[in-house]
Amino acid sequence: MEVTTPQWPLLVYIVAVLGLVTFMLGLSYLLGQRHKERATGEYFESGILHTGTSQIRFTAHFYLIALFFIIFDLEAVFIIAWAIAYKEVGWAGFIGVAIFILILLIVLVYEWRIGALNFAADGKEIIKRMKSIKEGEK
């Protein structure tokens, strides 16, 4: 014997939702203000008017920082998930998360050694550039 569920409650719900949305949009259209002033179409963010263009070129370091953030933010998610379920996963889970953290530390040391975490110019490089600029002015 096949039991079928009635479909009319779903249809009533869909009609009620669409009716409510139509009512709210229509009411806001009828009661809303209609004005066009000079600043109406301008962008406004946190009380500061925009200046210039949004087409700014970022250095590669900006993207490198974003990539590092994603990598090390995701590791926090995995470690927190392990910490929540540490009783269920036992020693196997502990060994797995220890290997995971060890790999992350190795990657962090590698990035540090190759200079990927140096976001500012070296002091010696700045002095060298300043000398070359002064010599070029003479």
Backbone as CSV, one residue per row, in Angstrom:
resi,resn,N_x,N_y,N_z,CA_x,CA_y,CA_z,C_x,C_y,C_z
1,MET,0.843,-1.174,0.000,0.000,0.000,0.000,0.888,1.236,0.000
2,GLU,0.666,2.090,-0.955,1.477,3.293,-1.121,0.833,4.460,-0.379
3,VAL,1.660,5.127,0.431,1.169,6.283,1.186,1.689,7.537,0.505
4,THR,0.790,8.432,0.137,1.192,9.686,-0.486,0.924,10.826,0.490
5,THR,1.809,11.790,0.457,1.607,12.961,1.318,0.945,14.050,0.490
6,PRO,0.040,14.773,1.106,-0.638,15.840,0.357,0.318,16.982,0.025
7,GLN,0.158,17.544,-1.149,1.015,18.622,-1.625,0.426,20.008,-1.352
8,TRP,-0.817,20.080,-0.933,-1.440,21.390,-0.778,-0.799,22.244,0.322
9,PRO,-0.251,21.711,1.439,0.394,22.608,2.414,1.615,23.331,1.825
10,LEU,2.377,22.629,0.969,3.516,23.257,0.333,3.072,24.361,-0.611
11,LEU,2.029,24.118,-1.377,1.519,25.139,-2.282,0.974,26.350,-1.520
12,VAL,0.285,26.110,-0.410,-0.223,27.225,0.409,0.949,28.038,0.952
13,TYR,2.008,27.363,1.394,3.181,28.048,1.919,3.846,28.912,0.840
14,ILE,4.030,28.354,-0.367,4.655,29.100,-1.466,3.827,30.319,-1.825
15,VAL,2.511,30.162,-1.914,1.630,31.289,-2.233,1.686,32.345,-1.125
16,ALA,1.731,31.913,0.134,1.790,32.861,1.242,3.099,33.640,1.225
17,VAL,4.216,32.963,0.955,5.511,33.645,0.910,5.546,34.642,-0.240
18,LEU,5.121,34.221,-1.431,5.101,35.131,-2.576,4.164,36.309,-2.334
19,GLY,3.034,36.065,-1.708,2.106,37.141,-1.384,2.705,38.124,-0.393
20,LEU,3.366,37.621,0.622,3.991,38.494,1.610,5.102,39.334,0.990
21,VAL,5.936,38.729,0.154,7.017,39.462,-0.513,6.439,40.528,-1.432
22,THR,5.415,40.182,-2.209,4.776,41.154,-3.098,4.167,42.295,-2.297
23,PHE,3.517,41.983,-1.194,2.915,43.008,-0.347,3.982,43.956,0.209
24,MET,5.094,43.404,0.727,6.138,44.253,1.311,6.814,45.121,0.255
25,LEU,7.096,44.577,-0.931,7.702,45.372,-1.996,6.753,46.459,-2.491
26,GLY,5.484,46.117,-2.650,4.503,47.109,-3.088,4.315,48.211,-2.060
27,LEU,4.253,47.852,-0.794,4.083,48.854,0.261,5.296,49.775,0.330
28,SER,6.493,49.240,0.217,7.688,50.097,0.243,7.741,51.001,-0.978
29,TYR,7.246,50.540,-2.126,7.209,51.381,-3.312,6.223,52.527,-3.134
30,LEU,5.056,52.220,-2.555,4.046,53.260,-2.369,4.433,54.276,-1.293
31,LEU,5.044,53.811,-0.214,5.362,54.699,0.901,6.767,55.275,0.847
32,GLY,7.604,54.781,-0.040,8.997,55.228,-0.090,9.141,56.634,-0.632
33,GLN,10.221,57.286,-0.239,10.493,58.650,-0.703,11.070,58.599,-2.106
34,ARG,10.694,59.582,-2.868,11.220,59.702,-4.226,11.892,61.056,-4.350
35,HIS,13.191,61.046,-4.248,13.927,62.296,-4.404,15.258,62.003,-5.086
36,LYS,15.747,62.980,-5.779,17.023,62.838,-6.475,17.838,64.086,-6.176
37,GLU,18.773,63.924,-5.259,19.651,65.030,-4.930,21.044,64.737,-5.471
38,ARG,21.930,65.700,-5.323,23.261,65.558,-5.902,24.014,64.360,-5.315
39,ALA,23.893,64.108,-4.016,24.648,63.051,-3.360,23.899,61.726,-3.297
40,THR,22.721,61.634,-3.892,21.929,60.409,-3.780,22.619,59.212,-4.418
41,GLY,23.228,59.396,-5.570,23.843,58.281,-6.276,25.295,58.022,-5.918
42,GLU,25.872,58.826,-5.018,27.275,58.642,-4.667,27.443,57.525,-3.652
43,TYR,28.594,56.856,-3.726,28.901,55.801,-2.771,29.279,56.425,-1.438
44,PHE,28.908,55.759,-0.359,29.145,56.280,0.982,29.487,55.115,1.884
45,GLU,30.675,55.148,2.458,31.122,54.020,3.274,31.614,54.519,4.621
46,SER,30.958,54.134,5.676,31.363,54.432,7.046,31.557,55.922,7.293
47,GLY,30.746,56.738,6.701,30.828,58.170,6.944,31.890,58.878,6.137
48,ILE,32.557,58.173,5.231,33.638,58.769,4.453,33.239,58.756,2.981
49,LEU,33.261,59.927,2.374,32.984,59.992,0.938,34.164,59.418,0.168
50,HIS,33.875,58.793,-0.947,34.944,58.168,-1.718,35.737,59.220,-2.476
51,THR,37.005,58.934,-2.669,37.863,59.797,-3.472,38.663,58.920,-4.414
52,GLY,38.885,59.383,-5.581,39.692,58.631,-6.531,38.945,57.458,-7.128
53,THR,39.714,56.516,-7.610,39.152,55.350,-8.282,39.360,54.096,-7.437
54,SER,38.579,53.109,-7.699,38.743,51.843,-6.979,39.730,50.924,-7.694
55,GLN,40.238,51.338,-8.814,41.176,50.535,-9.590,42.597,50.790,-9.098
56,ILE,42.935,50.209,-7.946,44.240,50.389,-7.338,45.076,49.146,-7.596
57,ARG,46.316,49.343,-7.921,47.216,48.206,-8.121,47.855,47.860,-6.787
58,PHE,47.727,46.616,-6.398,48.339,46.140,-5.164,49.625,45.402,-5.494
59,THR,50.558,45.451,-4.564,51.798,44.712,-4.763,51.542,43.223,-4.562
60,ALA,52.503,42.434,-4.987,52.374,40.984,-4.832,52.379,40.581,-3.368
61,HIS,52.974,41.408,-2.508,52.995,41.087,-1.081,51.594,41.043,-0.495
62,PHE,50.698,41.870,-1.016,49.314,41.853,-0.533,48.692,40.473,-0.771
63,TYR,48.881,39.931,-1.950,48.317,38.625,-2.274,49.021,37.513,-1.495
64,LEU,50.308,37.688,-1.244,51.053,36.723,-0.455,50.533,36.675,0.979
65,ILE,50.252,37.846,1.544,49.682,37.905,2.891,48.313,37.229,2.905
66,ALA,47.497,37.490,1.894,46.173,36.869,1.822,46.293,35.349,1.720
67,LEU,47.241,34.878,0.935,47.442,33.433,0.794,47.900,32.807,2.103
68,PHE,48.840,33.454,2.788,49.289,32.947,4.093,48.143,32.929,5.092
69,PHE,47.313,33.966,5.052,46.170,34.010,5.968,45.242,32.819,5.727
70,ILE,44.964,32.533,4.480,44.076,31.408,4.164,44.691,30.096,4.638
71,ILE,45.983,29.915,4.372,46.643,28.667,4.781,46.585,28.500,6.287
72,PHE,46.987,29.526,7.029,47.080,29.376,8.474,45.748,29.550,9.168
73,ASP,44.762,30.083,8.485,43.418,30.136,9.041,42.753,28.760,8.929
74,LEU,42.973,28.093,7.824,42.406,26.755,7.648,43.021,25.753,8.613
75,GLU,44.295,25.923,8.914,44.904,25.006,9.877,44.251,25.159,11.230
76,ALA,43.858,26.360,11.597,43.162,26.560,12.876,41.830,25.818,12.884
77,VAL,41.133,25.810,11.763,39.858,25.091,11.682,40.074,23.597,11.906
78,PHE,41.095,23.029,11.287,41.357,21.598,11.455,41.770,21.258,12.888
79,ILE,42.582,22.117,13.482,43.030,21.842,14.855,41.869,22.000,15.840
80,ILE,41.010,22.977,15.615,39.841,23.141,16.487,38.909,21.942,16.338
81,ALA,38.715,21.468,15.114,37.870,20.286,14.907,38.457,19.075,15.630
82,TRP,39.786,18.926,15.610,40.416,17.831,16.347,40.221,18.012,17.847
83,ALA,40.352,19.261,18.332,40.224,19.509,19.766,38.814,19.195,20.269
84,ILE,37.829,19.416,19.426,36.445,19.124,19.818,36.225,17.609,19.922
85,ALA,36.834,16.857,19.027,36.592,15.410,18.973,37.784,14.600,19.452
86,TYR,38.612,15.154,20.337,39.832,14.438,20.716,39.554,13.137,21.461
87,LYS,38.456,13.035,22.191,38.156,11.778,22.898,37.774,10.672,21.919
88,GLU,37.048,11.036,20.876,36.590,10.033,19.908,37.717,9.535,19.006
89,VAL,38.665,10.421,18.633,39.698,10.020,17.680,40.888,9.354,18.347
90,GLY,41.070,9.561,19.630,42.107,8.861,20.392,43.521,9.198,19.948
91,TRP,44.415,8.198,20.128,45.822,8.401,19.808,46.060,8.564,18.311
92,ALA,45.265,7.900,17.509,45.435,8.046,16.055,45.185,9.491,15.632
93,GLY,44.158,10.101,16.199,43.880,11.502,15.905,44.972,12.418,16.414
94,PHE,45.515,12.102,17.599,46.599,12.914,18.154,47.837,12.850,17.272
95,ILE,48.176,11.658,16.817,49.340,11.507,15.939,49.102,12.233,14.613
96,GLY,47.885,12.132,14.097,47.557,12.827,12.848,47.681,14.332,12.974
97,VAL,47.152,14.907,14.053,47.235,16.355,14.224,48.657,16.786,14.547
98,ALA,49.437,15.940,15.223,50.839,16.263,15.488,51.634,16.320,14.194
99,ILE,51.390,15.381,13.289,52.050,15.400,11.970,51.616,16.627,11.183
100,PHE,50.342,16.954,11.252,49.805,18.130,10.564,50.492,19.402,11.055
101,ILE,50.616,19.560,12.379,51.265,20.741,12.940,52.752,20.747,12.590
102,LEU,53.390,19.600,12.580,54.799,19.521,12.208,55.006,19.974,10.758
103,ILE,54.145,19.532,9.870,54.244,19.963,8.463,54.037,21.468,8.361
104,LEU,53.074,22.014,9.106,52.859,23.459,9.076,54.068,24.226,9.596
105,LEU,54.708,23.719,10.645,55.909,24.374,11.165,57.049,24.322,10.152
106,ILE,57.193,23.189,9.463,58.226,23.073,8.433,57.970,24.073,7.308
107,VAL,56.717,24.216,6.898,56.361,25.178,5.846,56.625,26.598,6.311
108,LEU,56.282,26.901,7.567,56.512,28.243,8.099,58.000,28.570,8.142
109,VAL,58.838,27.630,8.578,60.286,27.844,8.605,60.817,28.011,7.182
110,TYR,60.318,27.201,6.259,60.738,27.316,4.858,60.402,28.697,4.296
111,GLU,59.181,29.178,4.543,58.787,30.499,4.051,59.637,31.590,4.677
112,TRP,59.952,31.437,5.938,60.780,32.415,6.620,62.195,32.423,6.038
113,ARG,62.739,31.224,5.765,64.109,31.129,5.253,64.255,31.684,3.841
114,ILE,63.246,31.503,2.999,63.364,32.020,1.631,63.005,33.497,1.545
115,GLY,62.577,34.104,2.660,62.291,35.534,2.682,60.877,35.892,2.289
116,ALA,59.990,34.929,2.254,58.615,35.211,1.857,57.880,36.035,2.906
117,LEU,58.385,36.059,4.128,57.730,36.811,5.198,58.352,38.194,5.393
118,ASN,59.317,38.561,4.562,59.919,39.894,4.632,59.077,40.845,3.786
119,PHE,58.249,41.625,4.435,57.338,42.494,3.700,57.884,43.898,3.527
120,ALA,58.924,44.258,4.233,59.521,45.588,4.110,60.879,45.463,3.440
121,ALA,61.301,46.560,2.848,62.615,46.553,2.212,63.702,46.483,3.279
122,ASP,64.796,45.851,2.941,65.927,45.736,3.848,66.523,47.126,4.075
123,GLY,66.986,47.401,5.281,67.552,48.708,5.604,68.736,49.047,4.732
124,LYS,69.596,48.069,4.444,70.761,48.304,3.584,70.328,48.663,2.168
125,GLU,69.262,48.031,1.720,68.756,48.327,0.378,68.221,49.760,0.308
126,ILE,67.558,50.222,1.360,67.040,51.587,1.392,68.191,52.591,1.346
127,ILE,69.242,52.352,2.143,70.394,53.259,2.156,71.065,53.284,0.793
128,LYS,71.191,52.127,0.145,71.810,52.044,-1.181,71.001,52.837,-2.206
129,ARG,69.675,52.719,-2.143,68.827,53.474,-3.076,68.921,54.973,-2.825
130,MET,68.978,55.371,-1.551,69.091,56.794,-1.234,70.400,57.371,-1.753
131,LYS,71.499,56.614,-1.611,72.788,57.077,-2.131,72.751,57.220,-3.645
132,SER,72.123,56.257,-4.320,72.061,56.324,-5.780,71.200,57.494,-6.236
133,ILE,70.155,57.814,-5.478,69.299,58.967,-5.822,70.078,60.265,-5.638
134,LYS,70.832,60.376,-4.529,71.629,61.586,-4.260,72.720,61.747,-5.299
135,GLU,73.346,60.659,-5.707,74.395,60.737,-6.721,73.805,61.122,-8.075
136,GLY,72.604,60.704,-8.337,71.944,61.047,-9.600,71.543,62.517,-9.649
137,GLU,71.335,63.155,-8.485,70.951,64.563,-8.448,72.143,65.468,-8.715
138,LYS,73.377,64.975,-8.459,74.574,65.830,-8.609,74.974,66.009,-10.021
